[in-house]
């Protein structure tokens, strides 16, 4: 009950890439770089275990960015042909590469990484990949007839990759779809179909992570425009509840998401974001427990997984470690509280039964 996990990314150590920066280039090359990525992964596995995280991630130490870490190994993309694109519905304008031919995996992309992490992770491990719609929102299209067509092409690649990772012992495959919160109508019209195609035939647990983005300034500014209540989930959760995905990871802590929207996911596990990634202030375990407890009004504890709101990648390393520990401690606190409540209820019921029996005599 209340198994803890993380949304995915964790900060890179300063010797691997410049800290507190998204897209920071590697600081090493060749063999040294490959060794450094593995070392960084080991550090995060240990930190997560020490913090009491039950389902760990490799922390995405092998990739510069969660989308390009996949796309770099896909053919059909012209990386020299940069197109200016306002991504996540114009939240930020970036130069993106362009799809100019049919996309295909050049080889198995993440297998070596999983082969490394699996024996080092003592318990369950999750692996994160970008979802098809978010990929399409991070790359320009000059080949496919439409964005949904391109999404389906990428879903096939993701599915082939996911099947390989499952065979290597991954417990949970998570697709990250922050674009779902920016394109709600498209999500319902074709995003969820593409997601189903990406998870097709998998027997491991599958999850989708939908957040309001990393704690970077562009996202903080965007959140300012969303009004008093963030109701984006309301439009997409019914479609997701009807999807083939097992778990939905969402943002709760310090957000303006009305918690009753969780009730729309009545057939899914819910990964409740109880750690804010847009603030350097470390939550107390009591605060984490309170966030989780508020969510439990709308979801059973058996279907609830305490999680971070989003990846911790752009945060300082020490802050991230402290936040992971707060998550582990907060979940433990709540587990104890629920257990005690159950015990008390049981004892009271026993007492009442005894009393009734006594009266009968
Ligand atoms: Zn996220």
GROMACS .gro file of C-alpha atoms and ligand atoms in nm:
model
  362
    1UNK     CA    1   0.000   0.000   0.000
    2UNK     CA    2   0.122   0.353  -0.090
    3UNK     CA    3   0.426   0.229  -0.280
    4UNK     CA    4   0.644   0.530  -0.356
    5UNK     CA    5   0.798   0.617  -0.691
    6UNK     CA    6   0.941   0.911  -0.887
    7UNK     CA    7   0.818   1.080  -1.205
    8UNK     CA    8   1.148   1.000  -1.376
    9UNK     CA    9   1.439   1.239  -1.416
   10UNK     CA   10   1.686   1.328  -1.141
   11UNK     CA   11   1.966   1.590  -1.150
   12UNK     CA   12   2.296   1.512  -1.320
   13UNK     CA   13   2.601   1.531  -1.091
   14UNK     CA   14   2.819   1.835  -1.167
   15UNK     CA   15   3.095   1.618  -1.317
   16UNK     CA   16   2.853   1.477  -1.574
   17UNK     CA   17   2.676   1.795  -1.692
   18UNK     CA   18   2.629   2.152  -1.574
   19UNK     CA   19   2.381   2.135  -1.284
   20UNK     CA   20   2.045   2.311  -1.255
   21UNK     CA   21   2.010   2.340  -1.630
   22UNK     CA   22   1.792   2.154  -1.879
   23UNK     CA   23   1.964   2.046  -2.202
   24UNK     CA   24   2.310   2.088  -2.041
   25UNK     CA   25   2.572   1.925  -2.265
   26UNK     CA   26   2.791   1.641  -2.135
   27UNK     CA   27   3.116   1.735  -1.964
   28UNK     CA   28   3.299   1.418  -2.073
   29UNK     CA   29   3.343   1.217  -2.391
   30UNK     CA   30   3.373   0.863  -2.517
   31UNK     CA   31   3.446   0.585  -2.268
   32UNK     CA   32   3.477   0.830  -1.979
   33UNK     CA   33   3.130   0.963  -2.051
   34UNK     CA   34   2.974   0.616  -2.065
   35UNK     CA   35   3.135   0.524  -1.733
   36UNK     CA   36   3.025   0.854  -1.578
   37UNK     CA   37   2.662   0.795  -1.680
   38UNK     CA   38   2.668   0.456  -1.511
   39UNK     CA   39   2.829   0.601  -1.197
   40UNK     CA   40   2.566   0.874  -1.178
   41UNK     CA   41   2.291   0.614  -1.217
   42UNK     CA   42   2.433   0.411  -0.928
   43UNK     CA   43   2.433   0.716  -0.705
   44UNK     CA   44   2.065   0.780  -0.775
   45UNK     CA   45   1.965   0.418  -0.725
   46UNK     CA   46   2.128   0.429  -0.382
   47UNK     CA   47   1.977   0.770  -0.295
   48UNK     CA   48   1.630   0.650  -0.392
   49UNK     CA   49   1.662   0.331  -0.192
   50UNK     CA   50   1.793   0.521   0.110
   51UNK     CA   51   1.497   0.756   0.079
   52UNK     CA   52   1.251   0.466   0.087
   53UNK     CA   53   1.144   0.487  -0.279
   54UNK     CA   54   0.986   0.153  -0.370
   55UNK     CA   55   0.979   0.173  -0.750
   56UNK     CA   56   1.301   0.341  -0.863
   57UNK     CA   57   1.408   0.504  -1.188
   58UNK     CA   58   1.759   0.527  -1.330
   59UNK     CA   59   1.710   0.902  -1.309
   60UNK     CA   60   1.756   0.949  -1.687
   61UNK     CA   61   2.132   0.991  -1.639
   62UNK     CA   62   2.198   0.839  -1.982
   63UNK     CA   63   2.018   1.113  -2.179
   64UNK     CA   64   2.054   1.489  -2.214
   65UNK     CA   65   1.676   1.534  -2.239
   66UNK     CA   66   1.386   1.291  -2.208
   67UNK     CA   67   1.259   1.338  -2.565
   68UNK     CA   68   1.585   1.370  -2.756
   69UNK     CA   69   1.732   1.075  -2.564
   70UNK     CA   70   1.499   0.863  -2.777
   71UNK     CA   71   1.493   1.064  -3.100
   72UNK     CA   72   1.872   1.075  -3.136
   73UNK     CA   73   1.862   0.705  -3.223
   74UNK     CA   74   1.581   0.722  -3.475
   75UNK     CA   75   1.638   0.747  -3.851
   76UNK     CA   76   1.415   0.963  -4.074
   77UNK     CA   77   1.501   1.277  -3.875
   78UNK     CA   78   1.717   1.557  -4.017
   79UNK     CA   79   1.896   1.714  -3.721
   80UNK     CA   80   2.057   1.984  -3.938
   81UNK     CA   81   1.721   2.100  -4.064
   82UNK     CA   82   1.604   2.304  -3.767
   83UNK     CA   83   1.254   2.445  -3.766
   84UNK     CA   84   1.142   2.715  -3.521
   85UNK     CA   85   0.842   2.580  -3.335
   86UNK     CA   86   0.633   2.706  -3.043
   87UNK     CA   87   0.607   2.387  -2.844
   88UNK     CA   88   0.347   2.293  -2.577
   89UNK     CA   89   0.101   2.527  -2.748
   90UNK     CA   90   0.354   2.810  -2.788
   91UNK     CA   91   0.474   2.804  -2.427
   92UNK     CA   92   0.831   2.820  -2.552
   93UNK     CA   93   0.984   2.862  -2.896
   94UNK     CA   94   1.275   2.632  -2.977
   95UNK     CA   95   1.466   2.511  -3.282
   96UNK     CA   96   1.352   2.156  -3.335
   97UNK     CA   97   1.480   1.890  -3.576
   98UNK     CA   98   1.262   1.789  -3.869
   99UNK     CA   99   1.114   1.454  -3.973
  100UNK     CA  100   1.193   1.417  -4.344
  101UNK     CA  101   1.135   1.043  -4.402
  102UNK     CA  102   0.975   0.735  -4.246
  103UNK     CA  103   1.095   0.698  -3.884
  104UNK     CA  104   1.266   0.379  -3.764
  105UNK     CA  105   1.481   0.275  -3.467
  106UNK     CA  106   1.842   0.233  -3.574
  107UNK     CA  107   1.889  -0.027  -3.297
  108UNK     CA  108   1.756  -0.105  -2.951
  109UNK     CA  109   1.784   0.234  -2.782
  110UNK     CA  110   1.763   0.182  -2.405
  111UNK     CA  111   1.841  -0.191  -2.363
  112UNK     CA  112   2.198  -0.144  -2.243
  113UNK     CA  113   2.079   0.104  -1.984
  114UNK     CA  114   1.819  -0.138  -1.850
  115UNK     CA  115   2.070  -0.424  -1.851
  116UNK     CA  116   2.285  -0.204  -1.627
  117UNK     CA  117   2.010  -0.079  -1.392
  118UNK     CA  118   1.813  -0.403  -1.346
  119UNK     CA  119   2.063  -0.603  -1.138
  120UNK     CA  120   2.150  -0.294  -0.929
  121UNK     CA  121   1.789  -0.208  -0.844
  122UNK     CA  122   1.698  -0.417  -0.541
  123UNK     CA  123   1.323  -0.387  -0.585
  124UNK     CA  124   1.099  -0.271  -0.865
  125UNK     CA  125   1.223  -0.040  -1.140
  126UNK     CA  126   1.044   0.183  -1.385
  127UNK     CA  127   1.163   0.308  -1.719
  128UNK     CA  128   1.044   0.634  -1.873
  129UNK     CA  129   1.008   0.723  -2.238
  130UNK     CA  130   0.841   1.017  -2.410
  131UNK     CA  131   0.487   0.950  -2.529
  132UNK     CA  132   0.401   0.969  -2.899
  133UNK     CA  133   0.210   1.298  -2.878
  134UNK     CA  134   0.482   1.475  -2.681
  135UNK     CA  135   0.741   1.355  -2.935
  136UNK     CA  136   0.529   1.506  -3.214
  137UNK     CA  137   0.517   1.833  -3.021
  138UNK     CA  138   0.899   1.843  -3.001
  139UNK     CA  139   0.977   1.779  -3.367
  140UNK     CA  140   0.869   1.932  -3.700
  141UNK     CA  141   0.688   1.721  -3.959
  142UNK     CA  142   0.771   1.733  -4.330
  143UNK     CA  143   0.696   1.372  -4.412
  144UNK     CA  144   0.372   1.241  -4.262
  145UNK     CA  145   0.029   1.351  -4.385
  146UNK     CA  146  -0.068   1.470  -4.037
  147UNK     CA  147   0.047   1.488  -3.677
  148UNK     CA  148  -0.173   1.192  -3.573
  149UNK     CA  149  -0.013   0.986  -3.853
  150UNK     CA  150   0.332   1.078  -3.729
  151UNK     CA  151   0.228   0.996  -3.370
  152UNK     CA  152   0.118   0.647  -3.477
  153UNK     CA  153   0.453   0.592  -3.651
  154UNK     CA  154   0.638   0.687  -3.331
  155UNK     CA  155   0.399   0.476  -3.121
  156UNK     CA  156   0.510   0.170  -3.318
  157UNK     CA  157   0.876   0.243  -3.242
  158UNK     CA  158   0.802   0.304  -2.875
  159UNK     CA  159   0.609  -0.022  -2.858
  160UNK     CA  160   0.894  -0.225  -3.008
  161UNK     CA  161   1.135  -0.061  -2.764
  162UNK     CA  162   0.901  -0.115  -2.466
  163UNK     CA  163   0.863  -0.485  -2.547
  164UNK     CA  164   1.239  -0.527  -2.539
  165UNK     CA  165   1.270  -0.343  -2.207
  166UNK     CA  166   0.990  -0.550  -2.057
  167UNK     CA  167   1.174  -0.867  -2.158
  168UNK     CA  168   1.481  -0.735  -1.972
  169UNK     CA  169   1.283  -0.715  -1.646
  170UNK     CA  170   1.143  -0.364  -1.626
  171UNK     CA  171   0.843  -0.360  -1.389
  172UNK     CA  172   0.680  -0.038  -1.509
  173UNK     CA  173   0.705   0.138  -1.842
  174UNK     CA  174   0.599   0.500  -1.821
  175UNK     CA  175   0.523   0.725  -2.116
  176UNK     CA  176   0.560   1.097  -2.046
  177UNK     CA  177   0.290   1.306  -2.208
  178UNK     CA  178   0.314   1.665  -2.079
  179UNK     CA  179   0.166   1.767  -2.417
  180UNK     CA  180  -0.169   1.616  -2.307
  181UNK     CA  181  -0.221   1.917  -2.078
  182UNK     CA  182  -0.160   2.161  -2.363
  183UNK     CA  183  -0.368   1.994  -2.635
  184UNK     CA  184  -0.670   1.854  -2.456
  185UNK     CA  185  -0.890   1.812  -2.766
  186UNK     CA  186  -0.613   1.639  -2.965
  187UNK     CA  187  -0.549   1.412  -2.666
  188UNK     CA  188  -0.906   1.287  -2.674
  189UNK     CA  189  -0.920   1.272  -3.056
  190UNK     CA  190  -0.595   1.083  -3.121
  191UNK     CA  191  -0.342   1.118  -2.835
  192UNK     CA  192  -0.491   0.838  -2.625
  193UNK     CA  193  -0.513   0.610  -2.933
  194UNK     CA  194  -0.143   0.666  -2.999
  195UNK     CA  195  -0.069   0.594  -2.633
  196UNK     CA  196  -0.266   0.268  -2.650
  197UNK     CA  197  -0.065   0.173  -2.959
  198UNK     CA  198   0.260   0.239  -2.771
  199UNK     CA  199   0.162   0.006  -2.483
  200UNK     CA  200   0.001  -0.263  -2.700
  201UNK     CA  201   0.070  -0.620  -2.586
  202UNK     CA  202   0.279  -0.524  -2.281
  203UNK     CA  203   0.228  -0.738  -1.972
  204UNK     CA  204   0.426  -0.519  -1.732
  205UNK     CA  205   0.262  -0.225  -1.555
  206UNK     CA  206   0.220   0.075  -1.784
  207UNK     CA  207   0.188   0.438  -1.678
  208UNK     CA  208   0.139   0.778  -1.832
  209UNK     CA  209   0.280   1.091  -1.669
  210UNK     CA  210   0.094   1.415  -1.731
  211UNK     CA  211   0.221   1.722  -1.555
  212UNK     CA  212   0.244   2.098  -1.579
  213UNK     CA  213   0.612   2.072  -1.667
  214UNK     CA  214   0.951   2.105  -1.502
  215UNK     CA  215   0.991   2.384  -1.249
  216UNK     CA  216   1.149   2.619  -1.504
  217UNK     CA  217   1.056   2.986  -1.549
  218UNK     CA  218   0.859   2.932  -1.875
  219UNK     CA  219   0.632   2.685  -1.697
  220UNK     CA  220   0.598   2.899  -1.385
  221UNK     CA  221   0.491   3.192  -1.609
  222UNK     CA  222   0.247   2.971  -1.798
  223UNK     CA  223   0.089   2.847  -1.476
  224UNK     CA  224   0.020   3.212  -1.386
  225UNK     CA  225  -0.213   3.229  -1.688
  226UNK     CA  226  -0.416   2.920  -1.598
  227UNK     CA  227  -0.646   3.090  -1.352
  228UNK     CA  228  -0.764   2.994  -1.006
  229UNK     CA  229  -0.842   2.632  -1.090
  230UNK     CA  230  -0.645   2.410  -1.327
  231UNK     CA  231  -0.911   2.193  -1.489
  232UNK     CA  232  -0.710   2.054  -1.786
  233UNK     CA  233  -0.724   1.703  -1.640
  234UNK     CA  234  -1.103   1.716  -1.642
  235UNK     CA  235  -1.106   1.709  -2.023
  236UNK     CA  236  -0.861   1.423  -2.066
  237UNK     CA  237  -0.913   1.193  -1.765
  238UNK     CA  238  -1.236   1.033  -1.893
  239UNK     CA  239  -1.053   0.928  -2.212
  240UNK     CA  240  -0.755   0.807  -2.009
  241UNK     CA  241  -0.980   0.612  -1.775
  242UNK     CA  242  -1.104   0.427  -2.084
  243UNK     CA  243  -0.749   0.366  -2.212
  244UNK     CA  244  -0.536   0.052  -2.178
  245UNK     CA  245  -0.285   0.227  -1.949
  246UNK     CA  246  -0.274   0.101  -1.587
  247UNK     CA  247  -0.152   0.410  -1.404
  248UNK     CA  248  -0.183   0.786  -1.439
  249UNK     CA  249   0.079   1.014  -1.284
  250UNK     CA  250  -0.041   1.364  -1.204
  251UNK     CA  251   0.057   1.686  -1.032
  252UNK     CA  252  -0.096   1.770  -0.692
  253UNK     CA  253   0.144   1.934  -0.444
  254UNK     CA  254   0.128   2.316  -0.456
  255UNK     CA  255  -0.080   2.307  -0.773
  256UNK     CA  256  -0.427   2.443  -0.842
  257UNK     CA  257  -0.557   2.109  -0.964
  258UNK     CA  258  -0.894   2.043  -0.796
  259UNK     CA  259  -0.838   1.708  -0.628
  260UNK     CA  260  -1.189   1.583  -0.701
  261UNK     CA  261  -1.074   1.537  -1.065
  262UNK     CA  262  -0.887   1.227  -0.942
  263UNK     CA  263  -1.226   1.058  -0.909
  264UNK     CA  264  -1.245   1.056  -1.291
  265UNK     CA  265  -0.972   0.788  -1.286
  266UNK     CA  266  -1.185   0.534  -1.101
  267UNK     CA  267  -1.042   0.233  -1.290
  268UNK     CA  268  -0.675   0.336  -1.275
  269UNK     CA  269  -0.390   0.347  -1.029
  270UNK     CA  270  -0.306   0.706  -0.945
  271UNK     CA  271   0.048   0.837  -0.898
  272UNK     CA  272  -0.013   1.136  -0.673
  273UNK     CA  273   0.246   1.412  -0.713
  274UNK     CA  274   0.325   1.506  -0.353
  275UNK     CA  275   0.658   1.684  -0.415
  276UNK     CA  276   0.664   2.029  -0.575
  277UNK     CA  277   0.938   2.060  -0.838
  278UNK     CA  278   0.899   2.437  -0.883
  279UNK     CA  279   1.021   2.525  -0.535
  280UNK     CA  280   1.352   2.480  -0.356
  281UNK     CA  281   1.173   2.452  -0.025
  282UNK     CA  282   1.186   2.093   0.095
  283UNK     CA  283   0.852   1.952   0.205
  284UNK     CA  284   0.824   1.812   0.556
  285UNK     CA  285   0.708   1.449   0.582
  286UNK     CA  286   0.390   1.582   0.750
  287UNK     CA  287   0.323   1.807   0.453
  288UNK     CA  288   0.369   1.514   0.210
  289UNK     CA  289   0.137   1.298   0.419
  290UNK     CA  290  -0.123   1.575   0.420
  291UNK     CA  291  -0.112   1.608   0.038
  292UNK     CA  292  -0.154   1.232   0.002
  293UNK     CA  293  -0.429   1.217   0.260
  294UNK     CA  294  -0.625   1.485   0.074
  295UNK     CA  295  -0.603   1.274  -0.244
  296UNK     CA  296  -0.722   0.964  -0.058
  297UNK     CA  297  -1.062   1.123  -0.037
  298UNK     CA  298  -1.095   1.037  -0.408
  299UNK     CA  299  -0.884   0.721  -0.456
  300UNK     CA  300  -0.830   0.403  -0.251
  301UNK     CA  301  -0.492   0.374  -0.077
  302UNK     CA  302  -0.434   0.045  -0.264
  303UNK     CA  303  -0.450   0.234  -0.594
  304UNK     CA  304  -0.239   0.527  -0.472
  305UNK     CA  305   0.133   0.569  -0.543
  306UNK     CA  306   0.307   0.868  -0.380
  307UNK     CA  307   0.525   1.035  -0.644
  308UNK     CA  308   0.697   1.361  -0.739
  309UNK     CA  309   0.501   1.618  -0.940
  310UNK     CA  310   0.749   1.592  -1.227
  311UNK     CA  311   1.114   1.514  -1.287
  312UNK     CA  312   1.361   1.671  -1.044
  313UNK     CA  313   1.626   1.718  -1.317
  314UNK     CA  314   1.667   2.099  -1.302
  315UNK     CA  315   1.684   2.116  -0.920
  316UNK     CA  316   2.004   2.127  -0.711
  317UNK     CA  317   2.120   1.777  -0.622
  318UNK     CA  318   2.104   1.822  -0.243
  319UNK     CA  319   1.752   1.963  -0.263
  320UNK     CA  320   1.642   1.668  -0.478
  321UNK     CA  321   1.783   1.417  -0.230
  322UNK     CA  322   1.606   1.594   0.057
  323UNK     CA  323   1.279   1.597  -0.140
  324UNK     CA  324   1.307   1.224  -0.215
  325UNK     CA  325   1.358   1.158   0.155
  326UNK     CA  326   1.056   1.371   0.241
  327UNK     CA  327   0.850   1.167  -0.005
  328UNK     CA  328   0.961   0.836   0.145
  329UNK     CA  329   0.912   0.958   0.503
  330UNK     CA  330   0.576   1.120   0.429
  331UNK     CA  331   0.440   0.802   0.270
  332UNK     CA  332   0.568   0.595   0.564
  333UNK     CA  333   0.399   0.833   0.806
  334UNK     CA  334   0.067   0.797   0.629
  335UNK     CA  335   0.099   0.418   0.600
  336UNK     CA  336   0.147   0.399   0.977
  337UNK     CA  337  -0.145   0.630   1.038
  338UNK     CA  338  -0.375   0.422   0.815
  339UNK     CA  339  -0.260   0.099   0.979
  340UNK     CA  340  -0.330   0.239   1.325
  341UNK     CA  341  -0.671   0.363   1.217
  342UNK     CA  342  -0.752   0.016   1.087
  343UNK     CA  343  -0.635  -0.141   1.412
  344UNK     CA  344  -0.842   0.099   1.621
  345UNK     CA  345  -1.151   0.032   1.409
  346UNK     CA  346  -1.101  -0.344   1.440
  347UNK     CA  347  -1.061  -0.319   1.818
  348UNK     CA  348  -1.371  -0.103   1.846
  349UNK     CA  349  -1.573  -0.349   1.637
  350UNK     CA  350  -1.455  -0.635   1.858
  351UNK     CA  351  -1.552  -0.442   2.169
  352UNK     CA  352  -1.897  -0.366   2.029
  353UNK     CA  353  -1.949  -0.732   1.937
  354UNK     CA  354  -1.852  -0.843   2.288
  355UNK     CA  355  -2.093  -0.591   2.434
  356UNK     CA  356  -2.379  -0.720   2.215
  357UNK     CA  357  -2.302  -1.080   2.315
  358UNK     CA  358  -2.298  -0.982   2.682
  359UNK     CA  359  -2.643  -0.825   2.651
  360UNK     CA  360  -2.787  -1.140   2.492
  361UNK     CA  361  -2.683  -1.350   2.791
  362LIG    ZN1  362   0.652   1.598  -1.579
   0.00000   0.00000   0.00000
